[in-house]
Tab-separated table of C-alpha atoms and ligand atoms in Angstrom:
chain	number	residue	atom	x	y	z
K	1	UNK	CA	12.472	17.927	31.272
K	2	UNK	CA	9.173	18.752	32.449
K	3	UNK	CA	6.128	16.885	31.472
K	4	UNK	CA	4.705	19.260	29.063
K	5	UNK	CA	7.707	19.407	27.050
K	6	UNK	CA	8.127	15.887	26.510
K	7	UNK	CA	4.526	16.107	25.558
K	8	UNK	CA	3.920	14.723	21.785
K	9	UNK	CA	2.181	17.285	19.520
K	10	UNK	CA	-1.513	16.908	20.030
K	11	UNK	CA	-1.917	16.354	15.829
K	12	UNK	CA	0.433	13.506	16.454
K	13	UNK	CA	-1.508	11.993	19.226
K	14	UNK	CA	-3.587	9.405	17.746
K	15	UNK	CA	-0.244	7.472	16.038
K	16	UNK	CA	1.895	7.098	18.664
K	17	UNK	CA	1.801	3.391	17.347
K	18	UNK	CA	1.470	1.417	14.545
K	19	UNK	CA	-1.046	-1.474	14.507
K	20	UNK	CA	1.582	-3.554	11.932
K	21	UNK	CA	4.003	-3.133	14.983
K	22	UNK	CA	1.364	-3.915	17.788
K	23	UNK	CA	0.127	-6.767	15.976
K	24	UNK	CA	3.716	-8.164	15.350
K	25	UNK	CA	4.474	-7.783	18.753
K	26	UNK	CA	1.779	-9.727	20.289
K	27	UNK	CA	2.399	-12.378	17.316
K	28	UNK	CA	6.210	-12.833	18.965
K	29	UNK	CA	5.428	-12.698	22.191
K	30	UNK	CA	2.590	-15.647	21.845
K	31	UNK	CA	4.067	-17.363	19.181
K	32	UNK	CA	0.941	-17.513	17.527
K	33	UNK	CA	0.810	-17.453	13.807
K	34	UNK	CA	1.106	-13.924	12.324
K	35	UNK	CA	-0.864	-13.141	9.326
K	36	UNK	CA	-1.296	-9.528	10.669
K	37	UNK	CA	1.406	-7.498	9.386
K	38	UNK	CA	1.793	-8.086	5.513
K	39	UNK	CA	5.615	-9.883	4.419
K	40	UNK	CA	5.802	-12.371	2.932
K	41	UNK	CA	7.672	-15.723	4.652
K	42	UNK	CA	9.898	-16.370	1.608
K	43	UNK	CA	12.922	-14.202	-0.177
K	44	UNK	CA	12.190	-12.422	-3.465
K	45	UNK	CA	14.116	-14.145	-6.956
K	46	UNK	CA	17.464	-15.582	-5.942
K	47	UNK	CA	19.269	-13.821	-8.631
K	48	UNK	CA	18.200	-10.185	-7.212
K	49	UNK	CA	19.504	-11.043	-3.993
K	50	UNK	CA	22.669	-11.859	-5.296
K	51	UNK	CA	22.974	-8.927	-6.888
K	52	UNK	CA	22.674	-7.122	-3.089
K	53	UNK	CA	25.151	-9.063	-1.941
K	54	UNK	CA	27.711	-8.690	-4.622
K	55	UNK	CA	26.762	-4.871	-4.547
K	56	UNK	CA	27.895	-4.689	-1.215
K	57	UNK	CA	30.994	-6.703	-1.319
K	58	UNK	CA	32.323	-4.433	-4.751
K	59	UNK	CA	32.208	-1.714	-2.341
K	60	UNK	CA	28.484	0.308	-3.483
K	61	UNK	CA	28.012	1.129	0.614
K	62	UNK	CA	28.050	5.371	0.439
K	63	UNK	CA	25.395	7.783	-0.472
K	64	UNK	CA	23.843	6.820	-3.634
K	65	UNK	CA	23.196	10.219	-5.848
K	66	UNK	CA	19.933	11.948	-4.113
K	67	UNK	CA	17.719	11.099	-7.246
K	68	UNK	CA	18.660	7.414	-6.806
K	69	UNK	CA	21.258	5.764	-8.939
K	70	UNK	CA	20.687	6.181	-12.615
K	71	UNK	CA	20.367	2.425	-13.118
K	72	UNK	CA	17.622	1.984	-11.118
K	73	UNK	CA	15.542	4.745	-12.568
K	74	UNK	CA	16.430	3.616	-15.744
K	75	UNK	CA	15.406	0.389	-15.135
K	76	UNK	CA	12.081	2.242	-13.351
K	77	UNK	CA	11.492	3.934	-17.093
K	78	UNK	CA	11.760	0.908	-18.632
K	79	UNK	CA	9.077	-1.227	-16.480
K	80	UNK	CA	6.858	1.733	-16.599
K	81	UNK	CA	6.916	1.604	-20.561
K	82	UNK	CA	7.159	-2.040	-20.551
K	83	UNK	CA	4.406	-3.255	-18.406
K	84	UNK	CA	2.047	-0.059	-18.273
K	85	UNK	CA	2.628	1.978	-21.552
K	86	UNK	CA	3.965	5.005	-19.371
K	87	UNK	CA	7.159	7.035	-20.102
K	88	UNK	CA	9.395	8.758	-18.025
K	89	UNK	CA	12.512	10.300	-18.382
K	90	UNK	CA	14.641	9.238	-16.167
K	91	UNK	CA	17.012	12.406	-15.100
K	92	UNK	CA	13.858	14.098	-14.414
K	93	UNK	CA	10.869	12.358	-14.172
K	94	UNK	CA	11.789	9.726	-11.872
K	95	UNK	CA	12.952	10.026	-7.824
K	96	UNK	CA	13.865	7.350	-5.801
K	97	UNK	CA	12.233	6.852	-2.321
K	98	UNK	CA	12.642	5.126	0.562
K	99	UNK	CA	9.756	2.627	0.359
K	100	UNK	CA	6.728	3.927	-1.101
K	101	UNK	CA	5.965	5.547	2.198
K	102	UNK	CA	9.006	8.267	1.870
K	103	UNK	CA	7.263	9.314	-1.317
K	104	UNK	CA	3.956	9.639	-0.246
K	105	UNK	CA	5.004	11.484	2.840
K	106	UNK	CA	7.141	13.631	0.854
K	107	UNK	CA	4.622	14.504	-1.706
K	108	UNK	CA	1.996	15.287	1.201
K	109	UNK	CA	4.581	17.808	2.428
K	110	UNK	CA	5.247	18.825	-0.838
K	111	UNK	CA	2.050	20.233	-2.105
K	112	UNK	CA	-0.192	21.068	1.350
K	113	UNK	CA	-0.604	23.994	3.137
K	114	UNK	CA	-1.961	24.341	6.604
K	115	UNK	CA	-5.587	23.106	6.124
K	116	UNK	CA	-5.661	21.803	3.136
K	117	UNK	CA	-7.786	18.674	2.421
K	118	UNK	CA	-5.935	15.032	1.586
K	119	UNK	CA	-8.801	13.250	0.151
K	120	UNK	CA	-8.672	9.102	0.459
K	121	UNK	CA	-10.441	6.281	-0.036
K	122	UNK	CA	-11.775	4.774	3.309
K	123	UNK	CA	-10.668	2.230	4.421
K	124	UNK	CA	-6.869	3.477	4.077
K	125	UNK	CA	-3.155	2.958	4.581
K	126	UNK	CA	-2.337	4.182	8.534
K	127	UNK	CA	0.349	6.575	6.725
K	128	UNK	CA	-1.812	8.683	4.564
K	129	UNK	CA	-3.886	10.324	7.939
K	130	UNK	CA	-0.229	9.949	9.291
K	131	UNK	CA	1.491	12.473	6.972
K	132	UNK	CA	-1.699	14.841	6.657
K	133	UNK	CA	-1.583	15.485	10.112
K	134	UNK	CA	2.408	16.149	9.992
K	135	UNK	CA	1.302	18.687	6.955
K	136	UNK	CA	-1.441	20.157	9.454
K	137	UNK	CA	-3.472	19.118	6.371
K	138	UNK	CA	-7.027	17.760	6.730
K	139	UNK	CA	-7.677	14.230	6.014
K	140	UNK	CA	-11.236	13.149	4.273
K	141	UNK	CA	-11.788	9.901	3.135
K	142	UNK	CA	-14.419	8.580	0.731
K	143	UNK	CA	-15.903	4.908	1.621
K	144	UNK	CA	-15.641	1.709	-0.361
K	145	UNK	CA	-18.742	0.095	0.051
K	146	UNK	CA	-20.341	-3.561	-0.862
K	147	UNK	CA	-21.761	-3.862	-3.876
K	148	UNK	CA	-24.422	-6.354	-5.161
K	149	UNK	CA	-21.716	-8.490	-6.070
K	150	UNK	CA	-19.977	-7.984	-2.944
K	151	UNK	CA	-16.628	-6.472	-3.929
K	152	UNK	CA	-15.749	-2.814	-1.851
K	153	UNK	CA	-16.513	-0.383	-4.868
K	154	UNK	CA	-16.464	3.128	-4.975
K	155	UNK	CA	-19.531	5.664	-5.954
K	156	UNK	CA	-17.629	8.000	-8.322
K	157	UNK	CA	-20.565	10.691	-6.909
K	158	UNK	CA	-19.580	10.578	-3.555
K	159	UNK	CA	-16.168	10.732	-4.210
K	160	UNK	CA	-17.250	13.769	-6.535
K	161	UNK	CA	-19.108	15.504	-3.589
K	162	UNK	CA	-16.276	15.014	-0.797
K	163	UNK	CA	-13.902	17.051	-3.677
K	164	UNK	CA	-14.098	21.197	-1.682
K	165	UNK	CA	-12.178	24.286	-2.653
K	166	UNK	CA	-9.459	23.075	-0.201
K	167	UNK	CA	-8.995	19.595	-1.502
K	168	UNK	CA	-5.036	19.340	-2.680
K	169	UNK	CA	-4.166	15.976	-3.061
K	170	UNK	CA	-6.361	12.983	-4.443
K	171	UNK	CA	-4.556	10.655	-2.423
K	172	UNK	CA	-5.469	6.874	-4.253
K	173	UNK	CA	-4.450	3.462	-3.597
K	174	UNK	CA	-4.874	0.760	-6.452
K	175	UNK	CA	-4.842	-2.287	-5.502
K	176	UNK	CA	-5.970	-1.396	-2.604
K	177	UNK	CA	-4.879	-2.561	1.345
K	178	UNK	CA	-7.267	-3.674	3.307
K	179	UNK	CA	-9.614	-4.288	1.072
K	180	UNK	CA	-8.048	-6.121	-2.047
K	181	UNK	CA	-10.365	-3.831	-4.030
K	182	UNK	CA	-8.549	-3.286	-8.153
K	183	UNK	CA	-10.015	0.175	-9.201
K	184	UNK	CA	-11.958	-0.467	-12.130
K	185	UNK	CA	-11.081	1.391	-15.107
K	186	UNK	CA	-14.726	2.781	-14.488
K	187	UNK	CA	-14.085	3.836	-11.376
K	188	UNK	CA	-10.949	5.046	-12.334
K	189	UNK	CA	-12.249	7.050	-15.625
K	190	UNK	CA	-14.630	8.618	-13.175
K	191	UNK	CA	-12.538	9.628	-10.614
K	192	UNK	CA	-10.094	10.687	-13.761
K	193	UNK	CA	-12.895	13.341	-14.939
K	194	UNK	CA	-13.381	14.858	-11.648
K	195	UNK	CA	-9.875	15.675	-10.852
K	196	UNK	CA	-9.937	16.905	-14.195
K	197	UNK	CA	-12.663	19.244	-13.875
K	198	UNK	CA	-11.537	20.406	-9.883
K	199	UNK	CA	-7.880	20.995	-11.289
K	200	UNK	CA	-6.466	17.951	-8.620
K	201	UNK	CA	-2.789	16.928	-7.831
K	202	UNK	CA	-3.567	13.019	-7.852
K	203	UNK	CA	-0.800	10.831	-6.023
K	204	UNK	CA	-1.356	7.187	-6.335
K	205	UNK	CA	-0.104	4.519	-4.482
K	206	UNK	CA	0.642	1.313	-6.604
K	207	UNK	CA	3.189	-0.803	-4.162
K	208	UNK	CA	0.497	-3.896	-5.457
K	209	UNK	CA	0.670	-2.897	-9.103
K	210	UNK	CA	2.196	-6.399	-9.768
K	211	UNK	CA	-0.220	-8.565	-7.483
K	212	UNK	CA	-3.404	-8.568	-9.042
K	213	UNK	CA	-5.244	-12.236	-8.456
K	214	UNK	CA	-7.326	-13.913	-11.836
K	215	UNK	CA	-5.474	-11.917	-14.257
K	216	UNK	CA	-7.736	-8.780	-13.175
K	217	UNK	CA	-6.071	-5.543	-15.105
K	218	UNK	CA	-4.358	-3.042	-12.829
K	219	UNK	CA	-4.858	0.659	-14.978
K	220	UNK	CA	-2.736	3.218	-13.588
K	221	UNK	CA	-4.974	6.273	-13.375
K	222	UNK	CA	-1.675	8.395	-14.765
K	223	UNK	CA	-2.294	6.146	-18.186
K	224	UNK	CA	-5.737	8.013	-18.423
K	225	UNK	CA	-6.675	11.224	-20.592
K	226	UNK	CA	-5.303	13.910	-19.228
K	227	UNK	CA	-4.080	12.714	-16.559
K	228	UNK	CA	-0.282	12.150	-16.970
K	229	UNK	CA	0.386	16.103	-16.215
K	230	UNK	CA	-1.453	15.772	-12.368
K	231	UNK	CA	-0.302	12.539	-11.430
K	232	UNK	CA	2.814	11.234	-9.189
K	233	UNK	CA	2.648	7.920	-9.648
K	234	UNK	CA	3.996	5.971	-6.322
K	235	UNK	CA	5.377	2.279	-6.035
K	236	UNK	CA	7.983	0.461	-4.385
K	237	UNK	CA	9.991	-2.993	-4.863
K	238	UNK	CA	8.979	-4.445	-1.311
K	239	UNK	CA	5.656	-6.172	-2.445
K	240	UNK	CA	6.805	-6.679	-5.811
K	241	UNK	CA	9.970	-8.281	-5.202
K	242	UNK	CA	8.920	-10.002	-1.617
K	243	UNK	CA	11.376	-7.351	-0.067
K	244	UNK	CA	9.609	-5.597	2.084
K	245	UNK	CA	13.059	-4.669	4.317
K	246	UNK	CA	14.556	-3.201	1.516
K	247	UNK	CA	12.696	0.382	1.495
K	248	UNK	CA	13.378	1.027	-2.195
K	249	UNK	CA	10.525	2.972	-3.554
K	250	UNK	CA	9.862	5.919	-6.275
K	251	UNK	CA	8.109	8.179	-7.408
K	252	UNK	CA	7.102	8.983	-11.350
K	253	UNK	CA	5.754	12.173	-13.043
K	254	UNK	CA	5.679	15.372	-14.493
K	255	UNK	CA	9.817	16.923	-13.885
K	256	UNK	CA	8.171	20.411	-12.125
K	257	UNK	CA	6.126	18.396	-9.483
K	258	UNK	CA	8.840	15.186	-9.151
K	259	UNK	CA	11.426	18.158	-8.306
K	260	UNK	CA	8.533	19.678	-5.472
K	261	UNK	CA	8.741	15.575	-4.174
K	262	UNK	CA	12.628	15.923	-4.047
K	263	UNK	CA	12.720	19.029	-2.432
K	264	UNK	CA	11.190	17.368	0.961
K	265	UNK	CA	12.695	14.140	0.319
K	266	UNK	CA	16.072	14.941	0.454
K	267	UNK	CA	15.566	16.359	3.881
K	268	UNK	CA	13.611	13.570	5.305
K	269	UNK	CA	16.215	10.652	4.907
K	270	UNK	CA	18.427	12.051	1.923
K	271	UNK	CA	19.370	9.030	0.362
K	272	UNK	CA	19.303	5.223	1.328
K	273	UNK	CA	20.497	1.163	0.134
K	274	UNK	CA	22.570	1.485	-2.889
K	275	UNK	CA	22.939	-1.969	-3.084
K	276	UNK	CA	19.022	-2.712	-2.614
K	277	UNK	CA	18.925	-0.260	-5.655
K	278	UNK	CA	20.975	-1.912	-7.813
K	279	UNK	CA	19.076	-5.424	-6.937
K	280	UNK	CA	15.907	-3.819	-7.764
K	281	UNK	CA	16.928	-2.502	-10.703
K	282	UNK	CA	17.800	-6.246	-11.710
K	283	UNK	CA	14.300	-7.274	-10.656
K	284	UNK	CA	12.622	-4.489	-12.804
K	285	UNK	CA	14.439	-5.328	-16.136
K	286	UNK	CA	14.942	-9.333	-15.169
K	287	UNK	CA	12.202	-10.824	-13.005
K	288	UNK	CA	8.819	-9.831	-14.894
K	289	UNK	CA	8.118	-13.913	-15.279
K	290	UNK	CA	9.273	-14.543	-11.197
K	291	UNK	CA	6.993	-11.736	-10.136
K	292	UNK	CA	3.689	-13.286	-12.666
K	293	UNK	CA	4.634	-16.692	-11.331
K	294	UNK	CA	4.585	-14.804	-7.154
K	295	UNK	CA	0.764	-13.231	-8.898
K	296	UNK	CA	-0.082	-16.679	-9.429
K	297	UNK	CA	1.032	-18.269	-6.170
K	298	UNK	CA	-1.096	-15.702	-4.574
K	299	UNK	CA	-4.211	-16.492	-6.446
K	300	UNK	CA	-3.983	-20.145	-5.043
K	301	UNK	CA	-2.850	-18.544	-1.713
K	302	UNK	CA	-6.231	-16.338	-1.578
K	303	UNK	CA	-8.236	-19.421	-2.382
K	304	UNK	CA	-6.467	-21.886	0.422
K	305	UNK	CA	-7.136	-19.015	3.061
K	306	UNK	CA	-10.834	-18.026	1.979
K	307	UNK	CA	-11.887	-21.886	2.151
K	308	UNK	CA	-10.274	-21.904	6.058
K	309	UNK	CA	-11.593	-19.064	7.012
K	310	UNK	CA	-14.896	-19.887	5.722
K	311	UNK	CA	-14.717	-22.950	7.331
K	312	UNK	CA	-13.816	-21.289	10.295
K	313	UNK	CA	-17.296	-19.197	10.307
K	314	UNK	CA	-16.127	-16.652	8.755
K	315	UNK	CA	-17.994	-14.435	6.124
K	316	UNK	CA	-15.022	-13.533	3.329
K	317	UNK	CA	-14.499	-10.387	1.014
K	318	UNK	CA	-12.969	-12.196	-1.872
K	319	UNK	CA	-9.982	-9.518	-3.242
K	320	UNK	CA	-9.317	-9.144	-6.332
K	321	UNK	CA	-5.475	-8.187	-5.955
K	322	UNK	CA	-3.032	-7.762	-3.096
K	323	UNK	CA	-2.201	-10.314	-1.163
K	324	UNK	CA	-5.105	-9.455	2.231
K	325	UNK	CA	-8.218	-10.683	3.229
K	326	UNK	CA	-11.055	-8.647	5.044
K	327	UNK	CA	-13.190	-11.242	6.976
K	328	UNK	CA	-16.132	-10.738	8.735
K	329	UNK	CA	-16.416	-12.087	12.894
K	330	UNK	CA	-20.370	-11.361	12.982
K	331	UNK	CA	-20.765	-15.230	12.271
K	332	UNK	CA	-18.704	-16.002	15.201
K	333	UNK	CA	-20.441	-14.134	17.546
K	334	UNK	CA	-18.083	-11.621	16.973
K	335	UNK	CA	-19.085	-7.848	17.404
K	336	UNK	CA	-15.504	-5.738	18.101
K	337	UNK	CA	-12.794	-6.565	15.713
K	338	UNK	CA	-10.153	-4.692	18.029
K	339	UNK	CA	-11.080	-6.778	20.829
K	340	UNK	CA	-11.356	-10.255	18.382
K	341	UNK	CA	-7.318	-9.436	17.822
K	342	UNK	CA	-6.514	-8.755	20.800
K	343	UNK	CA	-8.492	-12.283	22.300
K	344	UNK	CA	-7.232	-13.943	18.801
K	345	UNK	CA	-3.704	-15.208	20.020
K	346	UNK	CA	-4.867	-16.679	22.901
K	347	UNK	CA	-8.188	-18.505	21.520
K	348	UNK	CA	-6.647	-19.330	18.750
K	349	UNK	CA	-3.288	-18.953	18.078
K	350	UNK	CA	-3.805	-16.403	15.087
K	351	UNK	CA	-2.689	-13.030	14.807
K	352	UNK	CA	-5.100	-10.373	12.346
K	353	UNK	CA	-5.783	-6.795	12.060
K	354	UNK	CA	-9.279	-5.151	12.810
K	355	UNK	CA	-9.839	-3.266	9.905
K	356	UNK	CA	-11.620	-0.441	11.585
K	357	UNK	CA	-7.840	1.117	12.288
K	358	UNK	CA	-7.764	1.901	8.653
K	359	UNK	CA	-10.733	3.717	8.620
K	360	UNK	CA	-12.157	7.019	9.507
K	361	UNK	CA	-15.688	5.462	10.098
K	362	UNK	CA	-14.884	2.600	13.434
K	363	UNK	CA	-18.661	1.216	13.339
K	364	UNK	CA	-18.853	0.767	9.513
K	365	UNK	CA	-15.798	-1.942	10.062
K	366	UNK	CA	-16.067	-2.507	13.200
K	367	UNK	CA	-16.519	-6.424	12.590
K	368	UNK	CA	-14.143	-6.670	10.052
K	369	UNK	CA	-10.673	-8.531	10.508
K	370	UNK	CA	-7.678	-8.610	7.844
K	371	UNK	CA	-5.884	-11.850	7.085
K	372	UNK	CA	-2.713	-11.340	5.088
K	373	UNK	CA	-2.172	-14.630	3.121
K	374	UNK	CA	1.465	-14.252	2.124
K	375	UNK	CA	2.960	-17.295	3.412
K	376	UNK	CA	3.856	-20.536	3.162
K	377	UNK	CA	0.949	-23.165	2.248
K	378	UNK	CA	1.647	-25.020	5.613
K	379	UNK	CA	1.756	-21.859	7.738
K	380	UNK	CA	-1.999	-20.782	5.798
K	381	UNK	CA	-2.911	-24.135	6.764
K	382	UNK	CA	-1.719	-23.981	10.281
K	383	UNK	CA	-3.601	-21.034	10.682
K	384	UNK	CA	-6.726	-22.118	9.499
K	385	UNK	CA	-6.798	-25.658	11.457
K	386	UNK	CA	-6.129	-23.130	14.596
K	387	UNK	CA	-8.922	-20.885	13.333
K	388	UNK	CA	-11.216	-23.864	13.224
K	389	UNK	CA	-11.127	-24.183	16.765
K	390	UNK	CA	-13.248	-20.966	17.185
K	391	UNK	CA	-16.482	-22.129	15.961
K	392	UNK	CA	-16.072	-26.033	17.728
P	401	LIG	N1	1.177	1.696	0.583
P	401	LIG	C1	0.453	0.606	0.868
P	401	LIG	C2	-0.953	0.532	0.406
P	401	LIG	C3	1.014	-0.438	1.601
P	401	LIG	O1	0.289	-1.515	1.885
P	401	LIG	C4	2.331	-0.323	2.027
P	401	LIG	C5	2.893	-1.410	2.888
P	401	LIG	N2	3.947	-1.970	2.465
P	401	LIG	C6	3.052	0.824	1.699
P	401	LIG	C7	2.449	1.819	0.985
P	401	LIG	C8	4.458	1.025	2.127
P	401	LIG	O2	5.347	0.634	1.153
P	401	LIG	P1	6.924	0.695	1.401
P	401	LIG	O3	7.261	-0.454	2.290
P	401	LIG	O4	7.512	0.595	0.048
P	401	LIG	O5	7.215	1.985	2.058
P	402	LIG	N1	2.000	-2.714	4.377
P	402	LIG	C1	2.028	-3.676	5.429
P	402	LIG	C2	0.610	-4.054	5.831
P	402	LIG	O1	-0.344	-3.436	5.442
P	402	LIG	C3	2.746	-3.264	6.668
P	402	LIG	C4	3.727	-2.163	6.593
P	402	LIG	C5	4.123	-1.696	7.959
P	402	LIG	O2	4.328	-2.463	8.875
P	402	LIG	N2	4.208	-0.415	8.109
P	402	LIG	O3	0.484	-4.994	6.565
């Protein structure tokens, strides 16, 4: 095969690699501590993995039914009403995903022509540019940006004036990666009323509906005025459930625009893990007080990791949910946050993730590291005694 032909599409150029998988990499092949790539280092509620392995052994190892199994989108229905007021049916309403990312992907794919405009917050998730560019859509992403109180917020206005004629898909992420950022339901209200008035398709991505820190609300922008009818609401068991191998996501709306999602989906991957379906479906209807108790946990994880890293040197965006830190090098000396990873194992025995890969804008983040702080208290502490080495 010549050259040429083996040549990657140019769209496709700029992800030939993940950072999660670069990151991990160097983490194995250093041994240093990895709180790059965000899993958790302990297994989800012992009773949910049972049910996995019992699924398989009775023999659920075909296709599942390409809308998912019926008691796992019933048991989707019922944690939507339960914990967020939301209703779904679940024949028609509800589509089962692999991970979170399937859905997203298949929803981009779903509802974009060829230069349409996928419009994100900034920083982002590395799939959303991902699946624009496999749409041939355009990607434009409005900026979280300090205020006086220092959380990332968003300026409803300039998210207002980045909405065009093209602009398909409000693509949203509450609680938000990197950043730890909980849309206010200010924020939310106002991004609600232009999406409104601009006629917008809004997908959001809620895979950290469950891990808000301080008992900050998460407010589904679907639960809003008006908004039910545009929304495809996105989330997935992996955070939830501290399954992140599992892949078990879905996607919730309005039956014409859920059947659009399906369309794609079932020609991406079909169908995947009936057993992980069934176990989730235990986790939605059974685990509610496991999953408050993991919320907890990660509170008191956020705090034990802020205090290292600032007595590392670090300057610390506190977040208000998921379970990552953005941390700024400047006070180190620090003035690449590509090149800080890179050095990181080595110096320090630490592997994090420069933020500025999750952002269309390098120099705004361009000192900014992430720390993911789902782990065990010794490993956060390990980290953090290696971390102090940087600023002896
Ligand atoms: N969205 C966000 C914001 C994420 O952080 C992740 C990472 N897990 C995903 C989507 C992907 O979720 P899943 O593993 O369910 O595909
Ligand atoms: N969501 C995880 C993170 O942000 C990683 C997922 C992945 O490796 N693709 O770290």
């Amino acid at each position: 095969m010549t050259a040429s032909r083996a040549a990657l599409v140019p769209r496709m150029a700029p992800f030939t690699t993940t950072i999660f998988a670069e990151m991990s990499a160097l983490a194995a092949a250093t041994g240093a501590v990895n709180l790059g790539q965000g899993f958790p280092d302990s297994d989800g509620p012992a009773a949910m993995l049972r049910v996995a392995q019992e699924a398989i052994g009775s023999g659920l190892n075909q296709y599942p039914p390409g809308p998912g199994l019926p008691v796992l989108r019933n048991a989707i229905a019922h944690a939507r009403s339960r914990d967020h007021d939301q209703e779904f049916d679940p024949d028609t309403e509800i589509l089962v995903t692999v991970g979170a990312t399937e859905a997203i992907a298949a929803a981009v794919l779903a509802f974009c022509e060829p230069g349409d405009e996928v419009l994100t917050l900034d920083p982002f998730y590395d799939s959303y540019p991902a699946v624009a560019a496999m749409a041939h859509a355009r990607h434009v992403a409005v900026p979280l940006r300090r205020d006086g109180t220092g959380r990332l917020a968003l300026d409803v206005e300039e998210f207002a004036a980045a909405v065009t004629d093209r602009t398909r898909i409000v693509l949203l992420n509450s609680p938000h990666n990197p950043t730890g950022t909980v849309l206010t339901r200010e924020e939310l209200t106002g991004i609600a009323t232009v999406c409104r008035e601009r006629d917008l398709l809004v997908v959001t991505d809620e895979v950290y509906e469950y891990l808000t820190l301080d008992g900050v609300a998460h407010v589904p922008i679907g639960t809003l005025p008006g908004m039910a009818e545009r929304t495809l609401t996105v989330s997935s068991g992996g955070k939830t459930f501290s399954a992140t191998g599992w892949k078990i996501g879905w996607v919730c709306g309005p039956a014409p625009l859920v059947a659009a999602v399906r369309a794609v989906k079932q020609f991406l991957t079909f169908v995947a893990g009936p057993a992980f379906q069934v176990a989730v479906a235990h986790g939605l209807r059974h685990e509610k007080s496991w999953v408050d108790a993991l919320a907890v946990d990660l509170g008191r994880k956020r705090d034990r990791l802020c205090a290292g890293l600032v007595a590392a040197g670090f300057e610390v965006f506190r977040p208000q949910g998921t379970y990552f830190v953005l941390a700024d090098i400047t006070p180190l000396g620090g003035t690449d946050g590509v090149g800080f990873c890179l050095e990181l194992p080595s110096r320090a025995g630490v592997v994090a993730i420069p933020a500025q890969v999750f952002s269309a804008d390098a120099d705004r983040w361009r000192t900014i590291v992430r720390f993911a702080f789902c782990k065990a208290d010794a490993v956060i502490d390990d980290a953090c005694a290696r971390l102090s080495r940087l600023s002896a």
